[in-house]
Tab-separated table of C-alpha atoms and ligand atoms in Angstrom:
chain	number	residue	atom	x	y	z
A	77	UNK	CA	122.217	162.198	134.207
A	78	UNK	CA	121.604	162.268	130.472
A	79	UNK	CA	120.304	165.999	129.556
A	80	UNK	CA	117.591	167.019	127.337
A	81	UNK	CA	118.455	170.761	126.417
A	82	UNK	CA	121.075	170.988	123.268
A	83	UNK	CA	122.744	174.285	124.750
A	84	UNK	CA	126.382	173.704	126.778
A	85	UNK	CA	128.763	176.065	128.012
A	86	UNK	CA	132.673	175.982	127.492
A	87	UNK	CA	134.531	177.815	130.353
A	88	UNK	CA	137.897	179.278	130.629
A	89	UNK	CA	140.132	182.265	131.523
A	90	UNK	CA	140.825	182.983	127.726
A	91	UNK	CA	140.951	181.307	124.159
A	92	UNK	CA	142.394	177.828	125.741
A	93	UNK	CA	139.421	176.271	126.056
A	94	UNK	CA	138.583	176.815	122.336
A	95	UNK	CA	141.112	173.289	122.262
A	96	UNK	CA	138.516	171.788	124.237
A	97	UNK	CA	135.573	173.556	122.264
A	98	UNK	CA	136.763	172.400	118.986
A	99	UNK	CA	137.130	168.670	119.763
A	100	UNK	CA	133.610	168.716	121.501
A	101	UNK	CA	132.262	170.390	118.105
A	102	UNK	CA	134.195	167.561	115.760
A	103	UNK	CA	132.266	164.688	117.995
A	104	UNK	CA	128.983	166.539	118.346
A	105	UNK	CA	128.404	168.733	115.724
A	106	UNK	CA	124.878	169.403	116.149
A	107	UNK	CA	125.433	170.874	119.499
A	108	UNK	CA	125.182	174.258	120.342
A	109	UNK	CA	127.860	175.892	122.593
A	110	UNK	CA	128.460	179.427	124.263
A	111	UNK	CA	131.831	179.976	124.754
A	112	UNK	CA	132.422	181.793	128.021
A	113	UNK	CA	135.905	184.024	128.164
A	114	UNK	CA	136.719	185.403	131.420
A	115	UNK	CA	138.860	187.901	129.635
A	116	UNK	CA	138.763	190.679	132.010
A	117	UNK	CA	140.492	188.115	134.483
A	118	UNK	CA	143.051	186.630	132.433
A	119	UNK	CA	145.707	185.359	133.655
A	120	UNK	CA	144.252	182.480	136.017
A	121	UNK	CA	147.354	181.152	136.033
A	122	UNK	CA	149.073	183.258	138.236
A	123	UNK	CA	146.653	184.103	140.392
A	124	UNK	CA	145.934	183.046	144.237
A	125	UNK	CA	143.550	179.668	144.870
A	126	UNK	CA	140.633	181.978	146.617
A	127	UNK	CA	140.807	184.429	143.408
A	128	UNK	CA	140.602	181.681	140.615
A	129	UNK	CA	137.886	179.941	142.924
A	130	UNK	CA	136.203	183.502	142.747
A	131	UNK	CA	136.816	184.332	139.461
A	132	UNK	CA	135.560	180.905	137.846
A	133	UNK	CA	132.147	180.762	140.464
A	134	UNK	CA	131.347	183.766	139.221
A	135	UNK	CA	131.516	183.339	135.013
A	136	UNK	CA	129.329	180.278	135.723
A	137	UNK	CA	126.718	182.111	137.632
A	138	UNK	CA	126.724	184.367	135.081
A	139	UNK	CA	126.785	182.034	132.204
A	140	UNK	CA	123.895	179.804	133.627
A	141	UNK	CA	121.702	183.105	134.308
A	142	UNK	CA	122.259	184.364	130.786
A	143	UNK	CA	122.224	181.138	129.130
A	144	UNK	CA	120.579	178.192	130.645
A	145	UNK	CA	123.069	175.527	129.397
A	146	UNK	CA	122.830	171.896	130.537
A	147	UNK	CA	126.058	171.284	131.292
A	148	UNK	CA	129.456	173.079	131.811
A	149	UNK	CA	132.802	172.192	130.881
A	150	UNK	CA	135.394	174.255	132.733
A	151	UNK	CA	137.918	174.158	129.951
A	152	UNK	CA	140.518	175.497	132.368
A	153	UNK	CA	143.283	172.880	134.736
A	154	UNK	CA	143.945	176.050	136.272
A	155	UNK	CA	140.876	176.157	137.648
A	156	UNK	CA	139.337	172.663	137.796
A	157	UNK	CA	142.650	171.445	140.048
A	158	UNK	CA	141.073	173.719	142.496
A	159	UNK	CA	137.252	174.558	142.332
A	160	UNK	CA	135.677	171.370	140.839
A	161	UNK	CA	133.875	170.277	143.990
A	162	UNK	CA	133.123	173.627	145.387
A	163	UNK	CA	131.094	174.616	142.028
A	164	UNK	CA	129.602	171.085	141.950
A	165	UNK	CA	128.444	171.874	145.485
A	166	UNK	CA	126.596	174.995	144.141
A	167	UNK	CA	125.518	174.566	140.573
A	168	UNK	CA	123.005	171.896	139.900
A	169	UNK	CA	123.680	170.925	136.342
A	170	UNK	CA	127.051	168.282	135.414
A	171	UNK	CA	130.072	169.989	135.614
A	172	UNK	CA	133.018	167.899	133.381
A	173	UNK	CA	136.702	169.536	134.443
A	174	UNK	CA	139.667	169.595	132.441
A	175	UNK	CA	142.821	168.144	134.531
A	176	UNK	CA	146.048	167.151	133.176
A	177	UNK	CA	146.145	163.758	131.570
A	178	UNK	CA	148.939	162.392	134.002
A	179	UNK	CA	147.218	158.956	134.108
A	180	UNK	CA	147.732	158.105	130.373
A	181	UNK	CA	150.912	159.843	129.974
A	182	UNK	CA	152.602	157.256	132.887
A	183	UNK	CA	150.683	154.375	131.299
A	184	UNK	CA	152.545	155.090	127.633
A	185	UNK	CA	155.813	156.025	128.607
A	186	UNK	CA	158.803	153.594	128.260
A	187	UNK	CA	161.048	155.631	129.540
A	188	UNK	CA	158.837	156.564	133.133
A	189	UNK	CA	160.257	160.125	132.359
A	190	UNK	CA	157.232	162.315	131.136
A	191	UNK	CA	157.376	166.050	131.575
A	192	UNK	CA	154.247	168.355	133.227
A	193	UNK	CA	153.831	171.343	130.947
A	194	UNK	CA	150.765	173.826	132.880
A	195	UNK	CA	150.483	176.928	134.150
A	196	UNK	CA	152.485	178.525	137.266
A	197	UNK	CA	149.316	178.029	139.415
A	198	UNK	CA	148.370	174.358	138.266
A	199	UNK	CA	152.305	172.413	138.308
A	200	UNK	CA	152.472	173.741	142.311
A	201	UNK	CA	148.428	172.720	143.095
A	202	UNK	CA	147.733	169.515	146.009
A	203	UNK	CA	145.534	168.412	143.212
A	204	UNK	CA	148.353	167.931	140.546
A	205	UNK	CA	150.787	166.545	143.389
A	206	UNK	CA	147.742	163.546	143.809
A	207	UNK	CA	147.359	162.954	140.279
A	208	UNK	CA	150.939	162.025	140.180
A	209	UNK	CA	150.902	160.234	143.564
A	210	UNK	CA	148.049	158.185	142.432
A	211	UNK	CA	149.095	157.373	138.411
A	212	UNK	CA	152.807	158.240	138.154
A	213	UNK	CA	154.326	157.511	141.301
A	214	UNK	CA	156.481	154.940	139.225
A	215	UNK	CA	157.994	158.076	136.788
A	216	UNK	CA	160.036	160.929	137.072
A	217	UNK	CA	157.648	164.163	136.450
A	218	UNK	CA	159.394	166.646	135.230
A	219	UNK	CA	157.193	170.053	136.054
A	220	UNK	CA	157.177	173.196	134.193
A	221	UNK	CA	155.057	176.101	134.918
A	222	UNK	CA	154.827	179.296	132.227
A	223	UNK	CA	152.565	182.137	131.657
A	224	UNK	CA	154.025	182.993	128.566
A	225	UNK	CA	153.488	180.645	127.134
A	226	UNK	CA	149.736	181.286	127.826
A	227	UNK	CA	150.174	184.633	126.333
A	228	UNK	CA	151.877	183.229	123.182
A	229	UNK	CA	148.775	180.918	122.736
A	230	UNK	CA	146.437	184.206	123.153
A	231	UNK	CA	148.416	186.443	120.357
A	232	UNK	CA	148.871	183.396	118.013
A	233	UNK	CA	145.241	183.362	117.752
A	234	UNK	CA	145.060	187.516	117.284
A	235	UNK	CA	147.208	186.779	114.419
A	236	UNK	CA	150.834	187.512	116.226
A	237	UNK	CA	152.977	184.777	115.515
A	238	UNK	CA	155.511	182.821	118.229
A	239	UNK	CA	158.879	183.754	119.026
A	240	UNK	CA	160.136	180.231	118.437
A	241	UNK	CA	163.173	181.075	120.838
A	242	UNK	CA	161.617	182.099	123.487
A	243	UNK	CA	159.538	178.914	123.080
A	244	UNK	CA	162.476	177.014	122.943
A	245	UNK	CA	163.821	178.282	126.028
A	246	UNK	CA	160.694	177.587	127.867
A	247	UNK	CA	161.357	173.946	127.224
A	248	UNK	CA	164.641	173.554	128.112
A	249	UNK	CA	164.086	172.271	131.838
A	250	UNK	CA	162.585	169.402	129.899
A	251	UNK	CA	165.779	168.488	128.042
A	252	UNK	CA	168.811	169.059	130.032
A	253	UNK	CA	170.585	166.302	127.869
A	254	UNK	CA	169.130	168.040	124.431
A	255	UNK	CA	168.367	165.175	122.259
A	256	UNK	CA	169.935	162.498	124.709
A	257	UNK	CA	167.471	163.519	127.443
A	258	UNK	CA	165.335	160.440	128.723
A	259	UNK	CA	161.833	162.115	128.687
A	260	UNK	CA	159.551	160.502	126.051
A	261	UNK	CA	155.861	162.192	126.656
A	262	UNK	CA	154.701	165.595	127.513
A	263	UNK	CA	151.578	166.427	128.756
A	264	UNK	CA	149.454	169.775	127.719
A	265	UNK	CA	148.061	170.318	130.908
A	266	UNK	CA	147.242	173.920	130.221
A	267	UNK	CA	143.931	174.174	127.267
A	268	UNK	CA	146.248	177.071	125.593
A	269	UNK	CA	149.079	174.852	125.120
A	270	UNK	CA	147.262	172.307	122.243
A	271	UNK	CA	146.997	176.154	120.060
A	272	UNK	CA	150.399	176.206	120.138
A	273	UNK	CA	151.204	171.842	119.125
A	274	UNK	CA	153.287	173.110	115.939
A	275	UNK	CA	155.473	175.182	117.231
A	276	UNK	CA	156.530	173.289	120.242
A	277	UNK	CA	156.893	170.142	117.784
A	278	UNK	CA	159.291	172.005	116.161
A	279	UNK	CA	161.595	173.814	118.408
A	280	UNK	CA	162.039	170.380	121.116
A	281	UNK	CA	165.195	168.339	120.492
A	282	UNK	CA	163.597	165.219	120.029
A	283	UNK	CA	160.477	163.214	119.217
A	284	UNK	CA	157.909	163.047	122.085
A	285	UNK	CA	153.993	161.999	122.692
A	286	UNK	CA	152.261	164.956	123.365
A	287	UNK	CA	148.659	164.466	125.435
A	288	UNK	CA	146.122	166.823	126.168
A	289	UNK	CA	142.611	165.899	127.641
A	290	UNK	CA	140.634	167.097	125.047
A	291	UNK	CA	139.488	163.332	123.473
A	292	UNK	CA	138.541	161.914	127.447
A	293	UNK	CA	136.477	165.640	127.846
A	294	UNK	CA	134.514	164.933	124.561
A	295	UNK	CA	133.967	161.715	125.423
A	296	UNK	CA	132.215	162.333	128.914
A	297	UNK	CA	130.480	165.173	127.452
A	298	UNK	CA	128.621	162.840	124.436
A	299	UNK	CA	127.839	160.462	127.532
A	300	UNK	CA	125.740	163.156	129.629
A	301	UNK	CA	124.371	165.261	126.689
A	302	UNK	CA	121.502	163.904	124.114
A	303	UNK	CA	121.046	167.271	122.022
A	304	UNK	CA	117.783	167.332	119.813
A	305	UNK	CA	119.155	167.568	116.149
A	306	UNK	CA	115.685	169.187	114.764
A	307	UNK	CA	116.396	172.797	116.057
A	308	UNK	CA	119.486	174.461	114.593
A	309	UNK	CA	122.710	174.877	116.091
A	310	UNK	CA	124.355	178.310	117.753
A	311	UNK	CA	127.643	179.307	118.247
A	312	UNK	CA	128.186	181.738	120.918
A	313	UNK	CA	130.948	183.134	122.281
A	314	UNK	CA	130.988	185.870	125.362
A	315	UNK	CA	133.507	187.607	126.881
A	316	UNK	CA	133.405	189.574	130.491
A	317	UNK	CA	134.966	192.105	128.990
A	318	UNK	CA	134.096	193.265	125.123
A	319	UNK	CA	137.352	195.502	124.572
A	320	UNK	CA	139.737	195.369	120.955
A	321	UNK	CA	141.568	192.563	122.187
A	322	UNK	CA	138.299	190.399	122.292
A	323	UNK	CA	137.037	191.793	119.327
A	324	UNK	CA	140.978	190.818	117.843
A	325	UNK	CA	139.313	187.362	118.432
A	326	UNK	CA	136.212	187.568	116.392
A	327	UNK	CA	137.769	186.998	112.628
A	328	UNK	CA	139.434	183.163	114.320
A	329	UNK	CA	136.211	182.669	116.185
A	330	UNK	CA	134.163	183.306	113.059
A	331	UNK	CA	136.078	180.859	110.944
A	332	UNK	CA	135.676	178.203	113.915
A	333	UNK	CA	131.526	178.893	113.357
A	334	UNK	CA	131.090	181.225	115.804
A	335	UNK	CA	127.973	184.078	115.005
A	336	UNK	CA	126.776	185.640	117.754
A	337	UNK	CA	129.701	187.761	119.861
A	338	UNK	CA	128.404	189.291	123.264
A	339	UNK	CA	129.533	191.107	126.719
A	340	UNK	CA	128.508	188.726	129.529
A	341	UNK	CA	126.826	190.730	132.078
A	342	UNK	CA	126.789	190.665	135.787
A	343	UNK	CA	123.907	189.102	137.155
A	344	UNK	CA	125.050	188.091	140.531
B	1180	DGL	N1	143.735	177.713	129.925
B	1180	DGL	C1	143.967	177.651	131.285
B	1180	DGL	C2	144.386	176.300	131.812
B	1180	DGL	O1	144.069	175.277	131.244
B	1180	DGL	C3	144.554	178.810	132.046
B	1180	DGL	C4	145.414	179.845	131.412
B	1180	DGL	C5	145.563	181.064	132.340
B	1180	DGL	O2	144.603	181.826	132.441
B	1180	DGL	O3	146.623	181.205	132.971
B	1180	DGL	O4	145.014	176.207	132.840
């Protein structure tokens, strides 16, 4: 289904999805986009199945009865890996996920050792445990879950910057031979972790391919939206909660384009 309307919606728990966000902006430019930040839920990553499946049904209620978009990305693995086809089976408009990119990661590694880096909630999900079944069974998937790494991505972007040890340290399940350690490719399968691509370059032992899912999202996106370039373009971004760590957000969000900063409300 092609759609007409030039307005989509970018979903997740915090700023991760801004990964996803800018990419989609870079290959559609004329596009407008409200950001959605379920900030008064944050972490997702943590959190029980039946309260991310609550959490995420209810933003895009919300966002579609404030906002009308044509299509929503749920800029989230934490959340996709478990409510894609229960959302699909209640909102009528596409729905493109974000899941970790475990099929090209086993297709480019030599060694068949590539490492999982998501949240807590997404390495331990049936979904993620298919992916691998399905595209990786011939590697060795190395699995790391962390929060804080979440939260590292959230202050980096509030201006605090990373305590490269503790990053380092985070990482070290993926190198228990330091530099001699087989594992060639890392995937980002958490939208925080691409904020953070830098600083994890620099603290690792070795050289590795690092994917995200970011180029396949904006891909399927330009295939299902046709935006009209004649009106002008918005960028919006809401939060559920408008408190001083959102509005920390606003001077990186402004510089990214965005003008128009708002409280989603309740509607459902
Ligand atoms: N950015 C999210 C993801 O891709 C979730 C981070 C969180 O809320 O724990 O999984």
């Amino acid at each position: 289904m092609i759609t007409q309307n030039k307005t989509i919606a970018v979903l997740d728990s915090g700023v991760g999805g801004l990964s996803i966000f800018e990419t989609i902006s870079k290959s559609l430019p004329e596009l407008s986009i409200v950001y959605a930040c379920d900030n008064k839920n944050f972490p997702y990553g943590p959190k029980s199945q039946e309260k991310v499946l609550q959490c995420i049904s209810e933003l895009a209620k919300n966002v579609i009865s404030q906002f009308s978009p044509s299509l929503l990305v749920i800029a989230c693995n934490t959340a996709s890996t478990i409510a894609l086809d229960s959302l699909r089976k209640t909102i009528s408009i596409p729905i493109v996920g974000v899941v970790p990119a475990i099929k090209p990661a086993a297709s480019i590694s030599k060694t068949r050792v590539i490492g999982l880096l998501a949240t807590p909630g997404t390495v331990q999900r049936p979904y993620t445990d298919q992916l691998v079944k399905d595209h990786a069974a011939h590697c060795l998937v190395i699995k790391v879950g962390s929060t804080k790494l979440v939260e590292m991505a959230e202050d980096k972007l509030r201006g605090i910057s990373c305590n490269l040890e503790t990053l380092r340290a985070e990482l070290s399940p993926f190198f228990p031979e330091g530099k001699h350690s087989p594992i060639d490719t890392i995937v980002l399968g958490c939208t925080h972790f691409p904020l953070l691509l830098e600083e994890l370059k620099n603290v690792i032992p070795k050289k590795v391919t690092w994917l995200d899912s970011s180029q396949a999202i904006a891909q399927r996106v330009a295939t299902l939206v046709s935006p009209h370039t004649s009106c002008s373009k918005i960028l919006t971004a809401v939060f559920t909660e408008m408190n001083n760590e959102a509005r920390a957000l606003i001077p990186y969000l402004t510089r990214l384009g965005f003008s128009e900063f708002e409280e989603i409300s309740s509607r459902i």
